[in-house]
Amino acid sequence: MFNFLVTFSVLLICLMGLSLSLEVYQTPSEVLLKRGENVQIFCHHEKTNYRLMQWFQQSPGEKQLKCIAYLLFKSQTTYIEEHLNVSGDLSQNDPKNVSLNMFNLKGPDHSAVYYCAASEGHSVVDSLSALQKPCVTQYVSL
């Protein structure tokens, strides 16, 4: 059986008013999976007005981060990749909890470091239509 390592890390990105003091917690930190398995990554932060959560993927040897999914408020959920599902409720004034679910993992395609980022979201809502991705570009260079 082919095993591969999926690593999850926290990314603090300066996106439209993101405070550098924001702490984002992501679990699990590492997981070893077999091809075809599923995984769920949890992301949590305490800022009650940060209602945009984004997920990025960094493949081995790559310097760029690819935006793979995001959740904006409760009713504006978007999945960028077919094998992903994002769930959570960012509409309440409570600590924010979001999960990224990946299904039927395919070894080399999914062996990567995954990052979670948070932002207020109101700038995105005000300046973009709901049909546009908050990931202004699909890739972020490190």
PDB file of C-alpha atoms in Angstrom:
ATOM      1  CA  MET A   1       0.000   0.000   0.000  1.00  0.00           C
ATOM      2  CA  PHE A   2       1.234   3.471  -0.834  1.00  0.00           C
ATOM      3  CA  ASN A   3       1.417   5.714   2.233  1.00  0.00           C
ATOM      4  CA  PHE A   4       1.896   9.435   2.097  1.00  0.00           C
ATOM      5  CA  LEU A   5       2.200  12.242   4.593  1.00  0.00           C
ATOM      6  CA  VAL A   6      -0.190  15.150   4.691  1.00  0.00           C
ATOM      7  CA  THR A   7       1.018  18.016   6.868  1.00  0.00           C
ATOM      8  CA  PHE A   8      -1.197  20.816   8.114  1.00  0.00           C
ATOM      9  CA  SER A   9       0.140  24.179   9.217  1.00  0.00           C
ATOM     10  CA  VAL A  10      -1.187  27.552  10.207  1.00  0.00           C
ATOM     11  CA  LEU A  11      -0.765  30.491   7.867  1.00  0.00           C
ATOM     12  CA  LEU A  12      -1.186  34.065   8.999  1.00  0.00           C
ATOM     13  CA  ILE A  13      -1.727  36.120   5.868  1.00  0.00           C
ATOM     14  CA  CYS A  14      -2.138  39.866   5.693  1.00  0.00           C
ATOM     15  CA  LEU A  15      -5.390  39.978   3.684  1.00  0.00           C
ATOM     16  CA  MET A  16      -7.507  43.134   3.698  1.00  0.00           C
ATOM     17  CA  GLY A  17      -7.199  44.160   7.328  1.00  0.00           C
ATOM     18  CA  LEU A  18      -5.986  40.929   8.878  1.00  0.00           C
ATOM     19  CA  SER A  19      -4.502  41.610  12.288  1.00  0.00           C
ATOM     20  CA  LEU A  20      -1.122  40.005  12.793  1.00  0.00           C
ATOM     21  CA  SER A  21      -2.137  39.282  16.386  1.00  0.00           C
ATOM     22  CA  LEU A  22      -4.786  36.790  15.262  1.00  0.00           C
ATOM     23  CA  GLU A  23      -4.017  33.241  16.343  1.00  0.00           C
ATOM     24  CA  VAL A  24      -5.375  30.471  14.134  1.00  0.00           C
ATOM     25  CA  TYR A  25      -5.332  26.905  15.452  1.00  0.00           C
ATOM     26  CA  GLN A  26      -5.298  23.956  13.095  1.00  0.00           C
ATOM     27  CA  THR A  27      -5.555  20.245  13.952  1.00  0.00           C
ATOM     28  CA  PRO A  28      -4.269  17.657  13.370  1.00  0.00           C
ATOM     29  CA  SER A  29      -0.736  18.894  12.765  1.00  0.00           C
ATOM     30  CA  GLU A  30       0.273  15.791  10.789  1.00  0.00           C
ATOM     31  CA  VAL A  31      -1.404  12.660   9.546  1.00  0.00           C
ATOM     32  CA  LEU A  32      -0.203   9.631   7.585  1.00  0.00           C
ATOM     33  CA  LEU A  33      -2.848   8.281   5.229  1.00  0.00           C
ATOM     34  CA  LYS A  34      -3.279   5.628   2.585  1.00  0.00           C
ATOM     35  CA  ARG A  35      -4.505   6.261  -0.928  1.00  0.00           C
ATOM     36  CA  GLY A  36      -8.305   6.384  -1.047  1.00  0.00           C
ATOM     37  CA  GLU A  37      -8.743   7.459   2.587  1.00  0.00           C
ATOM     38  CA  ASN A  38     -10.508  10.603   3.793  1.00  0.00           C
ATOM     39  CA  VAL A  39      -9.250  13.285   6.186  1.00  0.00           C
ATOM     40  CA  GLN A  40     -10.821  16.157   8.118  1.00  0.00           C
ATOM     41  CA  ILE A  41      -8.765  19.208   9.164  1.00  0.00           C
ATOM     42  CA  PHE A  42     -10.117  21.612  11.770  1.00  0.00           C
ATOM     43  CA  CYS A  43      -9.345  25.324  11.949  1.00  0.00           C
ATOM     44  CA  HIS A  44     -10.340  27.624  14.808  1.00  0.00           C
ATOM     45  CA  HIS A  45      -9.836  31.256  15.817  1.00  0.00           C
ATOM     46  CA  GLU A  46     -11.272  33.590  18.464  1.00  0.00           C
ATOM     47  CA  LYS A  47     -11.934  36.776  16.427  1.00  0.00           C
ATOM     48  CA  THR A  48     -15.700  37.198  16.260  1.00  0.00           C
ATOM     49  CA  ASN A  49     -15.641  39.494  13.214  1.00  0.00           C
ATOM     50  CA  TYR A  50     -13.294  37.368  11.073  1.00  0.00           C
ATOM     51  CA  ARG A  51     -15.786  35.591   8.850  1.00  0.00           C
ATOM     52  CA  LEU A  52     -13.657  34.505   5.909  1.00  0.00           C
ATOM     53  CA  MET A  53     -11.630  31.313   6.194  1.00  0.00           C
ATOM     54  CA  GLN A  54      -9.398  30.185   3.340  1.00  0.00           C
ATOM     55  CA  TRP A  55      -7.495  26.963   2.762  1.00  0.00           C
ATOM     56  CA  PHE A  56      -4.226  26.772   0.837  1.00  0.00           C
ATOM     57  CA  GLN A  57      -2.162  23.826  -0.411  1.00  0.00           C
ATOM     58  CA  GLN A  58       1.622  23.774  -0.833  1.00  0.00           C
ATOM     59  CA  SER A  59       2.836  20.795  -2.836  1.00  0.00           C
ATOM     60  CA  PRO A  60       6.304  19.314  -2.173  1.00  0.00           C
ATOM     61  CA  GLY A  61       9.068  21.405  -3.752  1.00  0.00           C
ATOM     62  CA  GLU A  62       6.710  24.296  -4.551  1.00  0.00           C
ATOM     63  CA  LYS A  63       7.114  27.820  -3.171  1.00  0.00           C
ATOM     64  CA  GLN A  64       3.615  28.925  -4.123  1.00  0.00           C
ATOM     65  CA  LEU A  65       0.449  28.284  -2.148  1.00  0.00           C
ATOM     66  CA  LYS A  66      -2.603  27.266  -4.141  1.00  0.00           C
ATOM     67  CA  CYS A  67      -5.962  28.486  -2.842  1.00  0.00           C
ATOM     68  CA  ILE A  68      -8.102  25.337  -2.783  1.00  0.00           C
ATOM     69  CA  ALA A  69     -11.187  26.309  -0.782  1.00  0.00           C
ATOM     70  CA  TYR A  70     -12.838  28.998   1.287  1.00  0.00           C
ATOM     71  CA  LEU A  71     -15.871  29.653   3.437  1.00  0.00           C
ATOM     72  CA  LEU A  72     -17.430  33.113   3.602  1.00  0.00           C
ATOM     73  CA  PHE A  73     -20.192  33.479   6.204  1.00  0.00           C
ATOM     74  CA  LYS A  74     -22.690  30.645   6.633  1.00  0.00           C
ATOM     75  CA  SER A  75     -24.597  30.833   3.367  1.00  0.00           C
ATOM     76  CA  GLN A  76     -21.740  31.538   0.958  1.00  0.00           C
ATOM     77  CA  THR A  77     -19.794  28.301   0.988  1.00  0.00           C
ATOM     78  CA  THR A  78     -17.541  27.592  -1.967  1.00  0.00           C
ATOM     79  CA  TYR A  79     -15.602  24.493  -2.920  1.00  0.00           C
ATOM     80  CA  ILE A  80     -12.798  25.060  -5.386  1.00  0.00           C
ATOM     81  CA  GLU A  81     -11.675  21.445  -5.779  1.00  0.00           C
ATOM     82  CA  GLU A  82     -14.019  18.500  -6.465  1.00  0.00           C
ATOM     83  CA  HIS A  83     -12.619  16.243  -3.727  1.00  0.00           C
ATOM     84  CA  LEU A  84     -13.102  18.902  -1.016  1.00  0.00           C
ATOM     85  CA  ASN A  85     -15.883  19.964   1.289  1.00  0.00           C
ATOM     86  CA  VAL A  86     -15.726  22.945   3.645  1.00  0.00           C
ATOM     87  CA  SER A  87     -18.135  23.294   6.539  1.00  0.00           C
ATOM     88  CA  GLY A  88     -18.655  25.683   9.415  1.00  0.00           C
ATOM     89  CA  ASP A  89     -20.720  28.647  10.566  1.00  0.00           C
ATOM     90  CA  LEU A  90     -18.976  32.015  10.473  1.00  0.00           C
ATOM     91  CA  SER A  91     -22.133  34.120  10.814  1.00  0.00           C
ATOM     92  CA  GLN A  92     -22.444  34.214  14.614  1.00  0.00           C
ATOM     93  CA  ASN A  93     -20.415  36.355  16.998  1.00  0.00           C
ATOM     94  CA  ASP A  94     -18.759  33.291  18.492  1.00  0.00           C
ATOM     95  CA  PRO A  95     -15.310  31.773  18.085  1.00  0.00           C
ATOM     96  CA  LYS A  96     -15.039  30.468  14.540  1.00  0.00           C
ATOM     97  CA  ASN A  97     -14.709  26.765  13.765  1.00  0.00           C
ATOM     98  CA  VAL A  98     -14.304  25.473  10.222  1.00  0.00           C
ATOM     99  CA  SER A  99     -13.329  22.099   8.823  1.00  0.00           C
ATOM    100  CA  LEU A 100     -11.811  21.063   5.514  1.00  0.00           C
ATOM    101  CA  ASN A 101     -12.776  17.562   4.429  1.00  0.00           C
ATOM    102  CA  MET A 102     -10.812  15.783   1.705  1.00  0.00           C
ATOM    103  CA  PHE A 103     -12.162  12.620   0.160  1.00  0.00           C
ATOM    104  CA  ASN A 104     -10.585   9.700  -1.703  1.00  0.00           C
ATOM    105  CA  LEU A 105      -7.019  10.975  -1.369  1.00  0.00           C
ATOM    106  CA  LYS A 106      -4.748  10.278  -4.303  1.00  0.00           C
ATOM    107  CA  GLY A 107      -1.195  10.011  -2.969  1.00  0.00           C
ATOM    108  CA  PRO A 108       1.024  12.443  -4.887  1.00  0.00           C
ATOM    109  CA  ASP A 109      -1.868  14.764  -5.793  1.00  0.00           C
ATOM    110  CA  HIS A 110      -2.727  15.362  -2.139  1.00  0.00           C
ATOM    111  CA  SER A 111       0.619  14.898  -0.403  1.00  0.00           C
ATOM    112  CA  ALA A 112       1.193  18.502   0.670  1.00  0.00           C
ATOM    113  CA  VAL A 113       1.187  21.057   3.451  1.00  0.00           C
ATOM    114  CA  TYR A 114      -2.254  22.591   4.023  1.00  0.00           C
ATOM    115  CA  TYR A 115      -2.715  26.051   5.524  1.00  0.00           C
ATOM    116  CA  CYS A 116      -5.729  27.769   7.032  1.00  0.00           C
ATOM    117  CA  ALA A 117      -6.041  31.577   7.015  1.00  0.00           C
ATOM    118  CA  ALA A 118      -8.640  33.960   8.438  1.00  0.00           C
ATOM    119  CA  SER A 119      -9.771  37.449   7.498  1.00  0.00           C
ATOM    120  CA  GLU A 120     -12.598  39.851   8.310  1.00  0.00           C
ATOM    121  CA  GLY A 121     -14.332  39.197   5.019  1.00  0.00           C
ATOM    122  CA  HIS A 122     -16.336  42.427   4.869  1.00  0.00           C
ATOM    123  CA  SER A 123     -13.899  43.989   2.382  1.00  0.00           C
ATOM    124  CA  VAL A 124     -14.319  40.966   0.148  1.00  0.00           C
ATOM    125  CA  VAL A 125     -18.102  41.068   0.421  1.00  0.00           C
ATOM    126  CA  ASP A 126     -18.213  44.803  -0.286  1.00  0.00           C
ATOM    127  CA  SER A 127     -15.893  44.702  -3.290  1.00  0.00           C
ATOM    128  CA  LEU A 128     -16.617  41.358  -4.946  1.00  0.00           C
ATOM    129  CA  SER A 129     -19.782  39.662  -6.057  1.00  0.00           C
ATOM    130  CA  ALA A 130     -20.710  36.450  -4.226  1.00  0.00           C
ATOM    131  CA  LEU A 131     -19.779  34.517  -7.372  1.00  0.00           C
ATOM    132  CA  GLN A 132     -16.142  35.583  -7.303  1.00  0.00           C
ATOM    133  CA  LYS A 133     -13.532  33.795  -5.243  1.00  0.00           C
ATOM    134  CA  PRO A 134     -12.076  35.679  -2.243  1.00  0.00           C
ATOM    135  CA  CYS A 135      -8.792  34.134  -3.321  1.00  0.00           C
ATOM    136  CA  VAL A 136      -7.895  37.105  -5.514  1.00  0.00           C
ATOM    137  CA  THR A 137      -5.353  34.920  -7.255  1.00  0.00           C
ATOM    138  CA  GLN A 138      -5.276  31.156  -7.079  1.00  0.00           C
ATOM    139  CA  TYR A 139      -1.627  31.172  -6.015  1.00  0.00           C
ATOM    140  CA  VAL A 140       0.246  33.058  -3.314  1.00  0.00           C
ATOM    141  CA  SER A 141       4.042  33.224  -3.510  1.00  0.00           C
ATOM    142  CA  LEU A 142       6.069  32.748  -0.347  1.00  0.00           C
TER     143      LEU A 142
END
